[in-house]
PDB file of C-alpha atoms in Angstrom:
ATOM      1  CA  MET A 247     -10.978 -41.574 -23.724  1.00 39.00           C
ATOM      2  CA  ASN A 248     -14.501 -42.846 -22.935  1.00 42.00           C
ATOM      3  CA  ARG A 249     -13.876 -45.826 -25.198  1.00 43.00           C
ATOM      4  CA  TYR A 250     -10.787 -46.833 -23.201  1.00 38.00           C
ATOM      5  CA  ILE A 251     -12.602 -46.363 -19.911  1.00 37.00           C
ATOM      6  CA  SER A 252     -15.388 -48.668 -21.143  1.00 40.00           C
ATOM      7  CA  ILE A 253     -12.866 -51.311 -22.189  1.00 38.00           C
ATOM      8  CA  PHE A 254     -11.082 -51.050 -18.855  1.00 36.00           C
ATOM      9  CA  CYS A 255     -14.348 -51.437 -16.929  1.00 42.00           C
ATOM     10  CA  ALA A 256     -15.302 -54.457 -19.014  1.00 43.00           C
ATOM     11  CA  LEU A 257     -11.939 -56.059 -18.260  1.00 39.00           C
ATOM     12  CA  LEU A 258     -12.417 -55.401 -14.561  1.00 40.00           C
ATOM     13  CA  ALA A 259     -15.841 -57.069 -14.675  1.00 42.00           C
ATOM     14  CA  CYS A 260     -14.407 -60.143 -16.392  1.00 43.00           C
ATOM     15  CA  THR A 261     -11.537 -60.321 -13.900  1.00 39.00           C
ATOM     16  CA  SER A 262     -14.016 -60.150 -11.012  1.00 45.00           C
ATOM     17  CA  MET A 263     -16.179 -62.916 -12.438  1.00 43.00           C
ATOM     18  CA  LEU A 264     -13.188 -65.224 -12.882  1.00 49.00           C
ATOM     19  CA  ALA A 265     -11.529 -64.387  -9.559  1.00 62.00           C
ATOM     20  CA  LEU A 266     -12.403 -67.729  -7.964  1.00 86.00           C
ATOM     21  CA  THR A 267     -12.300 -71.263  -9.271  1.00 92.00           C
ATOM     22  CA  PRO A 268     -14.192 -74.143  -7.647  1.00 94.00           C
ATOM     23  CA  THR A 269     -12.417 -76.157  -4.986  1.00 94.00           C
ATOM     24  CA  TYR A 270     -14.396 -79.161  -6.222  1.00 95.00           C
ATOM     25  CA  THR A 271     -16.444 -79.790  -9.352  1.00 96.00           C
ATOM     26  CA  LEU A 272     -18.485 -82.890  -8.693  1.00 96.00           C
ATOM     27  CA  PRO A 273     -21.154 -84.939 -10.453  1.00 96.00           C
ATOM     28  CA  LEU A 274     -24.355 -84.570  -8.469  1.00 97.00           C
ATOM     29  CA  TYR A 275     -24.977 -88.312  -8.672  1.00 97.00           C
ATOM     30  CA  PRO A 276     -21.628 -90.134  -8.174  1.00 93.00           C
ATOM     31  CA  ASN A 277     -23.154 -93.459  -9.212  1.00 93.00           C
ATOM     32  CA  GLY A 278     -24.868 -92.094 -12.312  1.00 94.00           C
ATOM     33  CA  VAL A 279     -28.009 -90.055 -12.931  1.00 96.00           C
ATOM     34  CA  PRO A 280     -30.970 -92.174 -11.775  1.00 93.00           C
ATOM     35  CA  ASP A 281     -33.552 -90.790 -14.211  1.00 94.00           C
ATOM     36  CA  SER A 282     -33.316 -88.946 -17.501  1.00 95.00           C
ATOM     37  CA  ASN A 283     -34.705 -85.578 -18.520  1.00 96.00           C
ATOM     38  CA  GLY A 284     -34.522 -86.635 -22.171  1.00 96.00           C
ATOM     39  CA  TYR A 285     -31.196 -84.948 -22.958  1.00 97.00           C
ATOM     40  CA  LYS A 286     -27.869 -86.647 -23.620  1.00 96.00           C
ATOM     41  CA  PRO A 287     -24.477 -85.329 -22.444  1.00 96.00           C
ATOM     42  CA  GLU A 288     -23.596 -84.275 -25.980  1.00 97.00           C
ATOM     43  CA  ASP A 289     -26.723 -82.077 -26.115  1.00 97.00           C
ATOM     44  CA  GLU A 290     -25.324 -79.640 -23.541  1.00 97.00           C
ATOM     45  CA  TYR A 291     -23.956 -76.329 -24.795  1.00 97.00           C
ATOM     46  CA  ILE A 292     -22.865 -73.001 -23.328  1.00 97.00           C
ATOM     47  CA  LYS A 293     -23.943 -69.581 -24.567  1.00 96.00           C
ATOM     48  CA  ASP A 294     -22.490 -66.195 -23.629  1.00 93.00           C
ATOM     49  CA  GLY A 295     -19.802 -67.915 -21.584  1.00 92.00           C
ATOM     50  CA  THR A 296     -21.867 -68.902 -18.549  1.00 94.00           C
ATOM     51  CA  LYS A 297     -25.405 -69.854 -19.662  1.00 97.00           C
ATOM     52  CA  ILE A 298     -25.615 -73.647 -19.724  1.00 97.00           C
ATOM     53  CA  TYR A 299     -28.341 -75.296 -21.803  1.00 98.00           C
ATOM     54  CA  ARG A 300     -29.691 -78.847 -22.101  1.00 97.00           C
ATOM     55  CA  THR A 301     -27.815 -80.273 -19.130  1.00 96.00           C
ATOM     56  CA  ALA A 302     -28.105 -84.051 -18.880  1.00 96.00           C
ATOM     57  CA  VAL A 303     -25.521 -84.660 -16.142  1.00 96.00           C
ATOM     58  CA  PRO A 304     -25.962 -82.197 -13.258  1.00 98.00           C
ATOM     59  CA  ARG A 305     -23.010 -81.073 -11.181  1.00 97.00           C
ATOM     60  CA  LEU A 306     -22.106 -79.116  -8.078  1.00 98.00           C
ATOM     61  CA  ASP A 307     -19.336 -76.501  -8.142  1.00 98.00           C
ATOM     62  CA  VAL A 308     -18.106 -76.100  -4.569  1.00 97.00           C
ATOM     63  CA  TYR A 309     -16.155 -73.016  -3.525  1.00 97.00           C
ATOM     64  CA  LEU A 310     -14.517 -73.288  -0.102  1.00 96.00           C
ATOM     65  CA  PRO A 311     -12.857 -70.483   1.835  1.00 93.00           C
ATOM     66  CA  ASN A 312      -9.327 -70.810   3.135  1.00 84.00           C
ATOM     67  CA  ALA A 313      -8.911 -73.182   6.060  1.00 71.00           C
ATOM     68  CA  ALA A 314     -10.619 -71.822   9.161  1.00 61.00           C
ATOM     69  CA  ASP A 315     -10.523 -72.771  12.828  1.00 66.00           C
ATOM     70  CA  ALA A 316     -14.282 -73.361  12.933  1.00 77.00           C
ATOM     71  CA  ALA A 317     -16.648 -75.193  10.581  1.00 91.00           C
ATOM     72  CA  THR A 318     -17.879 -73.071   7.691  1.00 95.00           C
ATOM     73  CA  PRO A 319     -21.526 -72.173   6.982  1.00 96.00           C
ATOM     74  CA  ALA A 320     -22.587 -73.006   3.428  1.00 98.00           C
ATOM     75  CA  VAL A 321     -25.098 -71.836   0.841  1.00 98.00           C
ATOM     76  CA  LEU A 322     -26.513 -73.902  -2.011  1.00 98.00           C
ATOM     77  CA  VAL A 323     -27.033 -71.567  -4.972  1.00 98.00           C
ATOM     78  CA  CYS A 324     -29.664 -72.153  -7.670  1.00 98.00           C
ATOM     79  CA  PRO A 325     -29.047 -69.836 -10.645  1.00 98.00           C
ATOM     80  CA  GLY A 326     -31.958 -68.648 -12.757  1.00 98.00           C
ATOM     81  CA  GLY A 327     -32.623 -69.013 -16.446  1.00 97.00           C
ATOM     82  CA  GLY A 328     -36.349 -69.547 -16.864  1.00 97.00           C
ATOM     83  CA  TYR A 329     -35.958 -73.343 -16.551  1.00 98.00           C
ATOM     84  CA  GLN A 330     -34.299 -73.139 -19.983  1.00 97.00           C
ATOM     85  CA  PHE A 331     -30.679 -72.747 -18.844  1.00 97.00           C
ATOM     86  CA  THR A 332     -28.616 -72.067 -15.721  1.00 98.00           C
ATOM     87  CA  SER A 333     -27.133 -68.573 -15.534  1.00 97.00           C
ATOM     88  CA  THR A 334     -23.955 -69.574 -13.700  1.00 96.00           C
ATOM     89  CA  GLY A 335     -22.120 -66.245 -14.050  1.00 95.00           C
ATOM     90  CA  ASN A 336     -23.858 -63.388 -12.264  1.00 95.00           C
ATOM     91  CA  GLU A 337     -26.049 -65.825 -10.295  1.00 97.00           C
ATOM     92  CA  GLY A 338     -23.336 -68.357  -9.504  1.00 97.00           C
ATOM     93  CA  ILE A 339     -19.668 -67.458  -9.861  1.00 96.00           C
ATOM     94  CA  GLU A 340     -20.294 -63.914  -8.680  1.00 96.00           C
ATOM     95  CA  VAL A 341     -22.128 -65.196  -5.595  1.00 97.00           C
ATOM     96  CA  ALA A 342     -19.006 -67.178  -4.708  1.00 97.00           C
ATOM     97  CA  ASN A 343     -16.836 -64.116  -5.375  1.00 97.00           C
ATOM     98  CA  TYR A 344     -18.894 -62.177  -2.849  1.00 97.00           C
ATOM     99  CA  PHE A 345     -19.452 -64.748  -0.090  1.00 97.00           C
ATOM    100  CA  VAL A 346     -16.316 -66.917  -0.029  1.00 97.00           C
ATOM    101  CA  PRO A 347     -13.979 -64.075   1.052  1.00 95.00           C
ATOM    102  CA  ARG A 348     -16.487 -63.409   3.829  1.00 95.00           C
ATOM    103  CA  GLY A 349     -16.080 -66.919   5.221  1.00 95.00           C
ATOM    104  CA  TYR A 350     -18.880 -68.870   3.516  1.00 97.00           C
ATOM    105  CA  ALA A 351     -18.771 -72.005   1.415  1.00 97.00           C
ATOM    106  CA  ILE A 352     -20.765 -71.670  -1.802  1.00 98.00           C
ATOM    107  CA  ALA A 353     -22.087 -74.609  -3.829  1.00 98.00           C
ATOM    108  CA  VAL A 354     -23.418 -73.620  -7.253  1.00 98.00           C
ATOM    109  CA  LEU A 355     -25.906 -76.143  -8.611  1.00 98.00           C
ATOM    110  CA  LYS A 356     -25.922 -76.817 -12.341  1.00 98.00           C
ATOM    111  CA  TYR A 357     -29.315 -78.481 -12.281  1.00 98.00           C
ATOM    112  CA  ARG A 358     -31.082 -80.163 -15.189  1.00 98.00           C
ATOM    113  CA  MET A 359     -33.862 -78.484 -17.112  1.00 97.00           C
ATOM    114  CA  PRO A 360     -37.315 -80.115 -16.934  1.00 97.00           C
ATOM    115  CA  ASN A 361     -37.730 -80.786 -20.659  1.00 96.00           C
ATOM    116  CA  GLY A 362     -41.129 -82.357 -20.004  1.00 93.00           C
ATOM    117  CA  HIS A 363     -40.124 -83.871 -16.648  1.00 96.00           C
ATOM    118  CA  GLU A 364     -41.352 -81.409 -14.031  1.00 97.00           C
ATOM    119  CA  HIS A 365     -39.854 -83.253 -11.050  1.00 97.00           C
ATOM    120  CA  ILE A 366     -36.263 -83.161 -12.382  1.00 98.00           C
ATOM    121  CA  PRO A 367     -35.043 -79.766 -11.028  1.00 98.00           C
ATOM    122  CA  LEU A 368     -36.359 -80.482  -7.529  1.00 98.00           C
ATOM    123  CA  SER A 369     -34.800 -83.952  -7.512  1.00 98.00           C
ATOM    124  CA  ASP A 370     -31.442 -82.317  -8.301  1.00 98.00           C
ATOM    125  CA  ALA A 371     -31.856 -79.719  -5.543  1.00 98.00           C
ATOM    126  CA  LEU A 372     -32.726 -82.442  -3.017  1.00 98.00           C
ATOM    127  CA  GLN A 373     -29.669 -84.446  -4.056  1.00 98.00           C
ATOM    128  CA  ALA A 374     -27.467 -81.351  -3.756  1.00 98.00           C
ATOM    129  CA  MET A 375     -28.558 -80.868  -0.142  1.00 98.00           C
ATOM    130  CA  ARG A 376     -27.841 -84.531   0.579  1.00 98.00           C
ATOM    131  CA  LEU A 377     -24.383 -84.223  -0.943  1.00 97.00           C
ATOM    132  CA  LEU A 378     -23.578 -81.099   1.077  1.00 98.00           C
ATOM    133  CA  ARG A 379     -24.685 -82.620   4.360  1.00 97.00           C
ATOM    134  CA  ASP A 380     -22.960 -85.949   3.635  1.00 97.00           C
ATOM    135  CA  SER A 381     -19.739 -84.055   2.830  1.00 96.00           C
ATOM    136  CA  ALA A 382     -19.898 -81.680   5.793  1.00 96.00           C
ATOM    137  CA  ASP A 383     -17.088 -83.373   7.736  1.00 95.00           C
ATOM    138  CA  ALA A 384     -14.802 -83.777   4.725  1.00 94.00           C
ATOM    139  CA  TRP A 385     -15.319 -80.165   3.585  1.00 95.00           C
ATOM    140  CA  HIS A 386     -15.358 -78.743   7.104  1.00 95.00           C
ATOM    141  CA  LEU A 387     -18.899 -77.374   6.763  1.00 96.00           C
ATOM    142  CA  LYS A 388     -21.311 -76.451   9.519  1.00 96.00           C
ATOM    143  CA  ALA A 389     -23.960 -79.089   8.784  1.00 95.00           C
ATOM    144  CA  GLN A 390     -26.694 -77.172  10.630  1.00 94.00           C
ATOM    145  CA  HIS A 391     -26.018 -73.931   8.788  1.00 97.00           C
ATOM    146  CA  ILE A 392     -26.649 -74.804   5.139  1.00 98.00           C
ATOM    147  CA  GLY A 393     -29.119 -72.546   3.371  1.00 98.00           C
ATOM    148  CA  VAL A 394     -30.384 -72.207  -0.175  1.00 98.00           C
ATOM    149  CA  MET A 395     -30.267 -69.119  -2.386  1.00 98.00           C
ATOM    150  CA  GLY A 396     -32.152 -68.849  -5.657  1.00 98.00           C
ATOM    151  CA  PHE A 397     -32.539 -66.275  -8.401  1.00 98.00           C
ATOM    152  CA  SER A 398     -35.580 -65.878 -10.679  1.00 98.00           C
ATOM    153  CA  ALA A 399     -36.567 -69.402 -11.833  1.00 98.00           C
ATOM    154  CA  GLY A 400     -33.792 -70.632  -9.537  1.00 98.00           C
ATOM    155  CA  GLY A 401     -35.724 -68.763  -6.857  1.00 98.00           C
ATOM    156  CA  HIS A 402     -38.712 -70.933  -7.693  1.00 98.00           C
ATOM    157  CA  LEU A 403     -36.517 -74.007  -7.366  1.00 98.00           C
ATOM    158  CA  ALA A 404     -35.173 -72.750  -4.026  1.00 98.00           C
ATOM    159  CA  ALA A 405     -38.699 -71.959  -2.783  1.00 98.00           C
ATOM    160  CA  THR A 406     -39.829 -75.416  -3.911  1.00 98.00           C
ATOM    161  CA  LEU A 407     -36.956 -77.012  -2.000  1.00 98.00           C
ATOM    162  CA  LEU A 408     -37.900 -74.950   1.070  1.00 98.00           C
ATOM    163  CA  THR A 409     -41.491 -76.198   0.911  1.00 98.00           C
ATOM    164  CA  LYS A 410     -41.046 -79.706  -0.529  1.00 98.00           C
ATOM    165  CA  TYR A 411     -37.880 -80.990   1.188  1.00 98.00           C
ATOM    166  CA  ALA A 412     -37.948 -84.733   1.805  1.00 97.00           C
ATOM    167  CA  ASP A 413     -36.435 -85.074   5.282  1.00 98.00           C
ATOM    168  CA  ALA A 414     -34.106 -83.430   7.788  1.00 97.00           C
ATOM    169  CA  LYS A 415     -31.083 -83.946   5.552  1.00 97.00           C
ATOM    170  CA  THR A 416     -32.653 -82.177   2.584  1.00 98.00           C
ATOM    171  CA  ARG A 417     -34.262 -79.347   4.584  1.00 98.00           C
ATOM    172  CA  PRO A 418     -32.355 -76.071   4.143  1.00 98.00           C
ATOM    173  CA  ASP A 419     -31.773 -74.103   7.324  1.00 98.00           C
ATOM    174  CA  TYR A 420     -32.956 -70.894   5.620  1.00 98.00           C
ATOM    175  CA  GLY A 421     -33.778 -69.441   2.221  1.00 98.00           C
ATOM    176  CA  VAL A 422     -32.612 -66.389   0.280  1.00 98.00           C
ATOM    177  CA  LEU A 423     -34.898 -65.632  -2.660  1.00 98.00           C
ATOM    178  CA  VAL A 424     -33.799 -62.961  -5.108  1.00 98.00           C
ATOM    179  CA  TYR A 425     -36.415 -61.659  -7.612  1.00 98.00           C
ATOM    180  CA  PRO A 426     -37.988 -65.123  -7.450  1.00 98.00           C
ATOM    181  CA  VAL A 427     -40.616 -66.818  -9.545  1.00 98.00           C
ATOM    182  CA  ILE A 428     -43.002 -68.235  -6.942  1.00 98.00           C
ATOM    183  CA  THR A 429     -46.439 -68.976  -8.320  1.00 98.00           C
ATOM    184  CA  MET A 430     -47.735 -70.898 -11.323  1.00 97.00           C
ATOM    185  CA  ASP A 431     -51.012 -68.948 -11.223  1.00 95.00           C
ATOM    186  CA  GLU A 432     -51.577 -68.019 -14.843  1.00 91.00           C
ATOM    187  CA  THR A 433     -52.277 -64.356 -14.036  1.00 94.00           C
ATOM    188  CA  LEU A 434     -49.086 -63.803 -12.029  1.00 93.00           C
ATOM    189  CA  THR A 435     -46.500 -66.383 -13.051  1.00 94.00           C
ATOM    190  CA  HIS A 436     -43.504 -65.840 -15.280  1.00 95.00           C
ATOM    191  CA  ARG A 437     -44.934 -67.491 -18.354  1.00 93.00           C
ATOM    192  CA  GLY A 438     -41.613 -68.693 -19.763  1.00 94.00           C
ATOM    193  CA  SER A 439     -40.666 -70.461 -16.531  1.00 96.00           C
ATOM    194  CA  CYS A 440     -44.140 -71.968 -16.190  1.00 96.00           C
ATOM    195  CA  ARG A 441     -44.119 -73.189 -19.776  1.00 96.00           C
ATOM    196  CA  SER A 442     -40.640 -74.697 -19.450  1.00 95.00           C
ATOM    197  CA  LEU A 443     -41.514 -76.429 -16.182  1.00 97.00           C
ATOM    198  CA  LEU A 444     -45.080 -77.597 -16.836  1.00 96.00           C
ATOM    199  CA  GLY A 445     -45.544 -77.481 -20.599  1.00 95.00           C
ATOM    200  CA  GLU A 446     -47.870 -75.487 -22.818  1.00 93.00           C
ATOM    201  CA  ASN A 447     -51.138 -76.503 -21.156  1.00 94.00           C
ATOM    202  CA  PRO A 448     -50.608 -77.331 -17.474  1.00 96.00           C
ATOM    203  CA  THR A 449     -53.525 -78.693 -15.500  1.00 96.00           C
ATOM    204  CA  LEU A 450     -54.931 -76.902 -12.480  1.00 96.00           C
ATOM    205  CA  ASP A 451     -53.445 -79.595 -10.246  1.00 97.00           C
ATOM    206  CA  GLN A 452     -49.987 -78.956 -11.746  1.00 97.00           C
ATOM    207  CA  ARG A 453     -50.307 -75.207 -11.231  1.00 96.00           C
ATOM    208  CA  LEU A 454     -51.349 -75.687  -7.607  1.00 96.00           C
ATOM    209  CA  ASN A 455     -48.699 -78.313  -6.887  1.00 97.00           C
ATOM    210  CA  TRP A 456     -45.837 -76.144  -8.174  1.00 98.00           C
ATOM    211  CA  SER A 457     -47.010 -72.830  -6.722  1.00 98.00           C
ATOM    212  CA  ALA A 458     -44.609 -72.486  -3.802  1.00 98.00           C
ATOM    213  CA  GLU A 459     -46.833 -70.133  -1.824  1.00 98.00           C
ATOM    214  CA  ARG A 460     -49.443 -72.908  -1.541  1.00 97.00           C
ATOM    215  CA  ASN A 461     -46.972 -75.344   0.011  1.00 98.00           C
ATOM    216  CA  VAL A 462     -45.738 -73.222   2.909  1.00 98.00           C
ATOM    217  CA  THR A 463     -46.209 -74.795   6.361  1.00 98.00           C
ATOM    218  CA  SER A 464     -45.155 -73.849   9.859  1.00 98.00           C
ATOM    219  CA  ASP A 465     -42.038 -75.999   9.291  1.00 98.00           C
ATOM    220  CA  THR A 466     -40.873 -74.014   6.266  1.00 98.00           C
ATOM    221  CA  PRO A 467     -37.433 -72.519   7.026  1.00 98.00           C
ATOM    222  CA  PRO A 468     -37.053 -68.761   7.610  1.00 98.00           C
ATOM    223  CA  CYS A 469     -36.565 -66.670   4.481  1.00 98.00           C
ATOM    224  CA  ILE A 470     -35.448 -63.333   3.155  1.00 98.00           C
ATOM    225  CA  ILE A 471     -36.961 -62.196  -0.138  1.00 98.00           C
ATOM    226  CA  VAL A 472     -35.454 -59.381  -2.184  1.00 98.00           C
ATOM    227  CA  VAL A 473     -37.016 -57.760  -5.250  1.00 97.00           C
ATOM    228  CA  CYS A 474     -37.073 -54.489  -7.171  1.00 96.00           C
ATOM    229  CA  GLN A 475     -40.374 -52.674  -7.601  1.00 96.00           C
ATOM    230  CA  ASP A 476     -39.650 -51.956 -11.270  1.00 96.00           C
ATOM    231  CA  ASP A 477     -39.037 -55.624 -12.149  1.00 96.00           C
ATOM    232  CA  GLN A 478     -40.891 -56.089 -15.450  1.00 95.00           C
ATOM    233  CA  THR A 479     -39.764 -59.703 -15.963  1.00 96.00           C
ATOM    234  CA  VAL A 480     -41.137 -61.415 -12.857  1.00 97.00           C
ATOM    235  CA  LYS A 481     -44.038 -59.636 -11.182  1.00 95.00           C
ATOM    236  CA  VAL A 482     -43.368 -58.389  -7.667  1.00 97.00           C
ATOM    237  CA  ASP A 483     -46.615 -60.119  -6.658  1.00 97.00           C
ATOM    238  CA  ASN A 484     -44.655 -63.376  -6.630  1.00 98.00           C
ATOM    239  CA  SER A 485     -42.515 -62.167  -3.728  1.00 98.00           C
ATOM    240  CA  LEU A 486     -45.514 -60.676  -1.941  1.00 98.00           C
ATOM    241  CA  LEU A 487     -47.416 -63.962  -2.184  1.00 98.00           C
ATOM    242  CA  PHE A 488     -44.595 -65.974  -0.652  1.00 98.00           C
ATOM    243  CA  TYR A 489     -43.978 -63.437   2.104  1.00 98.00           C
ATOM    244  CA  GLN A 490     -47.688 -63.438   2.989  1.00 98.00           C
ATOM    245  CA  ALA A 491     -47.790 -67.242   3.003  1.00 98.00           C
ATOM    246  CA  LEU A 492     -44.777 -67.362   5.359  1.00 98.00           C
ATOM    247  CA  THR A 493     -46.344 -64.739   7.620  1.00 98.00           C
ATOM    248  CA  ASN A 494     -49.636 -66.620   7.728  1.00 98.00           C
ATOM    249  CA  GLN A 495     -47.775 -69.699   8.966  1.00 98.00           C
ATOM    250  CA  HIS A 496     -45.748 -67.672  11.487  1.00 98.00           C
ATOM    251  CA  VAL A 497     -42.476 -68.438   9.705  1.00 98.00           C
ATOM    252  CA  PRO A 498     -39.833 -65.730  10.289  1.00 98.00           C
ATOM    253  CA  ALA A 499     -39.609 -63.778   7.046  1.00 98.00           C
ATOM    254  CA  THR A 500     -38.046 -60.582   5.732  1.00 98.00           C
ATOM    255  CA  LEU A 501     -39.200 -58.861   2.559  1.00 98.00           C
ATOM    256  CA  ILE A 502     -37.126 -56.102   0.988  1.00 97.00           C
ATOM    257  CA  VAL A 503     -38.546 -54.152  -1.945  1.00 97.00           C
ATOM    258  CA  VAL A 504     -36.407 -51.383  -3.421  1.00 96.00           C
ATOM    259  CA  PRO A 505     -37.739 -48.962  -6.052  1.00 95.00           C
ATOM    260  CA  GLU A 506     -35.222 -49.515  -8.862  1.00 94.00           C
ATOM    261  CA  GLY A 507     -32.963 -52.246 -10.192  1.00 94.00           C
ATOM    262  CA  LYS A 508     -35.223 -54.315 -12.440  1.00 95.00           C
ATOM    263  CA  HIS A 509     -34.396 -58.002 -12.954  1.00 96.00           C
ATOM    264  CA  GLY A 510     -31.421 -60.278 -13.393  1.00 95.00           C
ATOM    265  CA  TRP A 511     -28.707 -58.341 -11.595  1.00 95.00           C
ATOM    266  CA  GLY A 512     -27.467 -61.286  -9.558  1.00 95.00           C
ATOM    267  CA  TYR A 513     -24.234 -60.382  -7.803  1.00 94.00           C
ATOM    268  CA  ARG A 514     -22.753 -58.338 -10.623  1.00 89.00           C
ATOM    269  CA  ARG A 515     -24.696 -55.229 -11.585  1.00 86.00           C
ATOM    270  CA  GLN A 516     -24.683 -52.136  -9.380  1.00 90.00           C
ATOM    271  CA  PHE A 517     -27.691 -49.886  -8.811  1.00 90.00           C
ATOM    272  CA  ARG A 518     -28.876 -47.340  -6.296  1.00 90.00           C
ATOM    273  CA  ASP A 519     -29.898 -49.608  -3.402  1.00 93.00           C
ATOM    274  CA  ARG A 520     -27.453 -52.407  -4.115  1.00 93.00           C
ATOM    275  CA  GLU A 521     -25.509 -51.943  -0.882  1.00 94.00           C
ATOM    276  CA  ILE A 522     -28.720 -52.058   1.163  1.00 94.00           C
ATOM    277  CA  ILE A 523     -29.645 -55.386  -0.431  1.00 96.00           C
ATOM    278  CA  ASP A 524     -26.170 -56.870  -0.021  1.00 96.00           C
ATOM    279  CA  GLN A 525     -25.984 -55.949   3.653  1.00 96.00           C
ATOM    280  CA  ALA A 526     -29.496 -57.223   4.367  1.00 97.00           C
ATOM    281  CA  ILE A 527     -28.772 -60.612   2.792  1.00 98.00           C
ATOM    282  CA  LEU A 528     -25.387 -60.905   4.468  1.00 97.00           C
ATOM    283  CA  SER A 529     -26.866 -60.052   7.880  1.00 97.00           C
ATOM    284  CA  PHE A 530     -29.705 -62.540   7.398  1.00 98.00           C
ATOM    285  CA  VAL A 531     -27.346 -65.349   6.411  1.00 97.00           C
ATOM    286  CA  ALA A 532     -25.053 -64.586   9.348  1.00 95.00           C
ATOM    287  CA  GLU A 533     -27.961 -64.754  11.790  1.00 93.00           C
ATOM    288  CA  HIS A 534     -29.224 -68.104  10.499  1.00 90.00           C
TER     289      HIS A 534
END
C-alpha cells in the first residue's frame, strides 16, 4: 500500500508542476543576443527535466493570469543553480503555479551562465526588466509594481539587480530573496556560485564588486529575505549581511529566519514553517 501511496504522491507533484504553461515564451533579445557567453545554441541541454545548462540564447517565460479589470502586478523570477544551470522547476514553474492563480503575472528568466563572463547574468536580468516594462501595456501589467524574486544563486542575481540597476526602467519595485547567495567574501560565500561567476582565483576587486551587501544604497528597493537556519548549502550569514546593509541605509526590509527547511525548496517542498513563509512573501508582494 505504501508503494502505491508514494507513486500517487509523485504523480500529484508532477501534475502540480505542469499545471500552467507560459502565455508567452520569448527571446530575451528580439534582435539577437548582443554579446556571447562563449556557448552556442547547440550546447544547451536539460537535466532532470527542468535544469537548463549552457544557455546561449536567454528567454523569458511569461505566465499571465486570466483577464482582469485592473492591470496586473508582476514578478520577475530568477531561478537558482549555482550559476551553473537554471532550476526552472521548483524555482520557476512552481512559482507561477502559486502566484498566477492569486492574480500575479510571473516572468521566469532563463538567464545565461557566466562561463568566464561575469557581467552576463546581470545584463540578462536588466534586459528582462526592460522587456517587462516595455510590454506592460500589451500584457496589461502594472508597470510600477514589478518586483524581482530570486532563489540561491538566482537570489544573488536578484540582489545584484536590486543594487546595480541601470535606470528607472530596470529598477525593480521590490525584491524577494529566498535562501540567497549574497556575498563573494571567501569566508562566507557559496563557493560553487563564486567560482562559476568569478572563476577560480577572483581578485579582491571582483569579490567586492559582486558582493551585493556592499552595493546597497538608500535607493535600493525594499526587500524581504527568507532563509532556514539549518541551511547547510548557503550560509545564513549571507541573508544577515544583506538585511543589515539594507537597515544601515534605512531601506525597508523584512528578514524571516525559520529553524528548519534547509535549502532548495523553492515553491514545491513542504516543511514545518512553510505556510508562514508563503504568507509573509505574499503579504509583502501585495503591499509593494
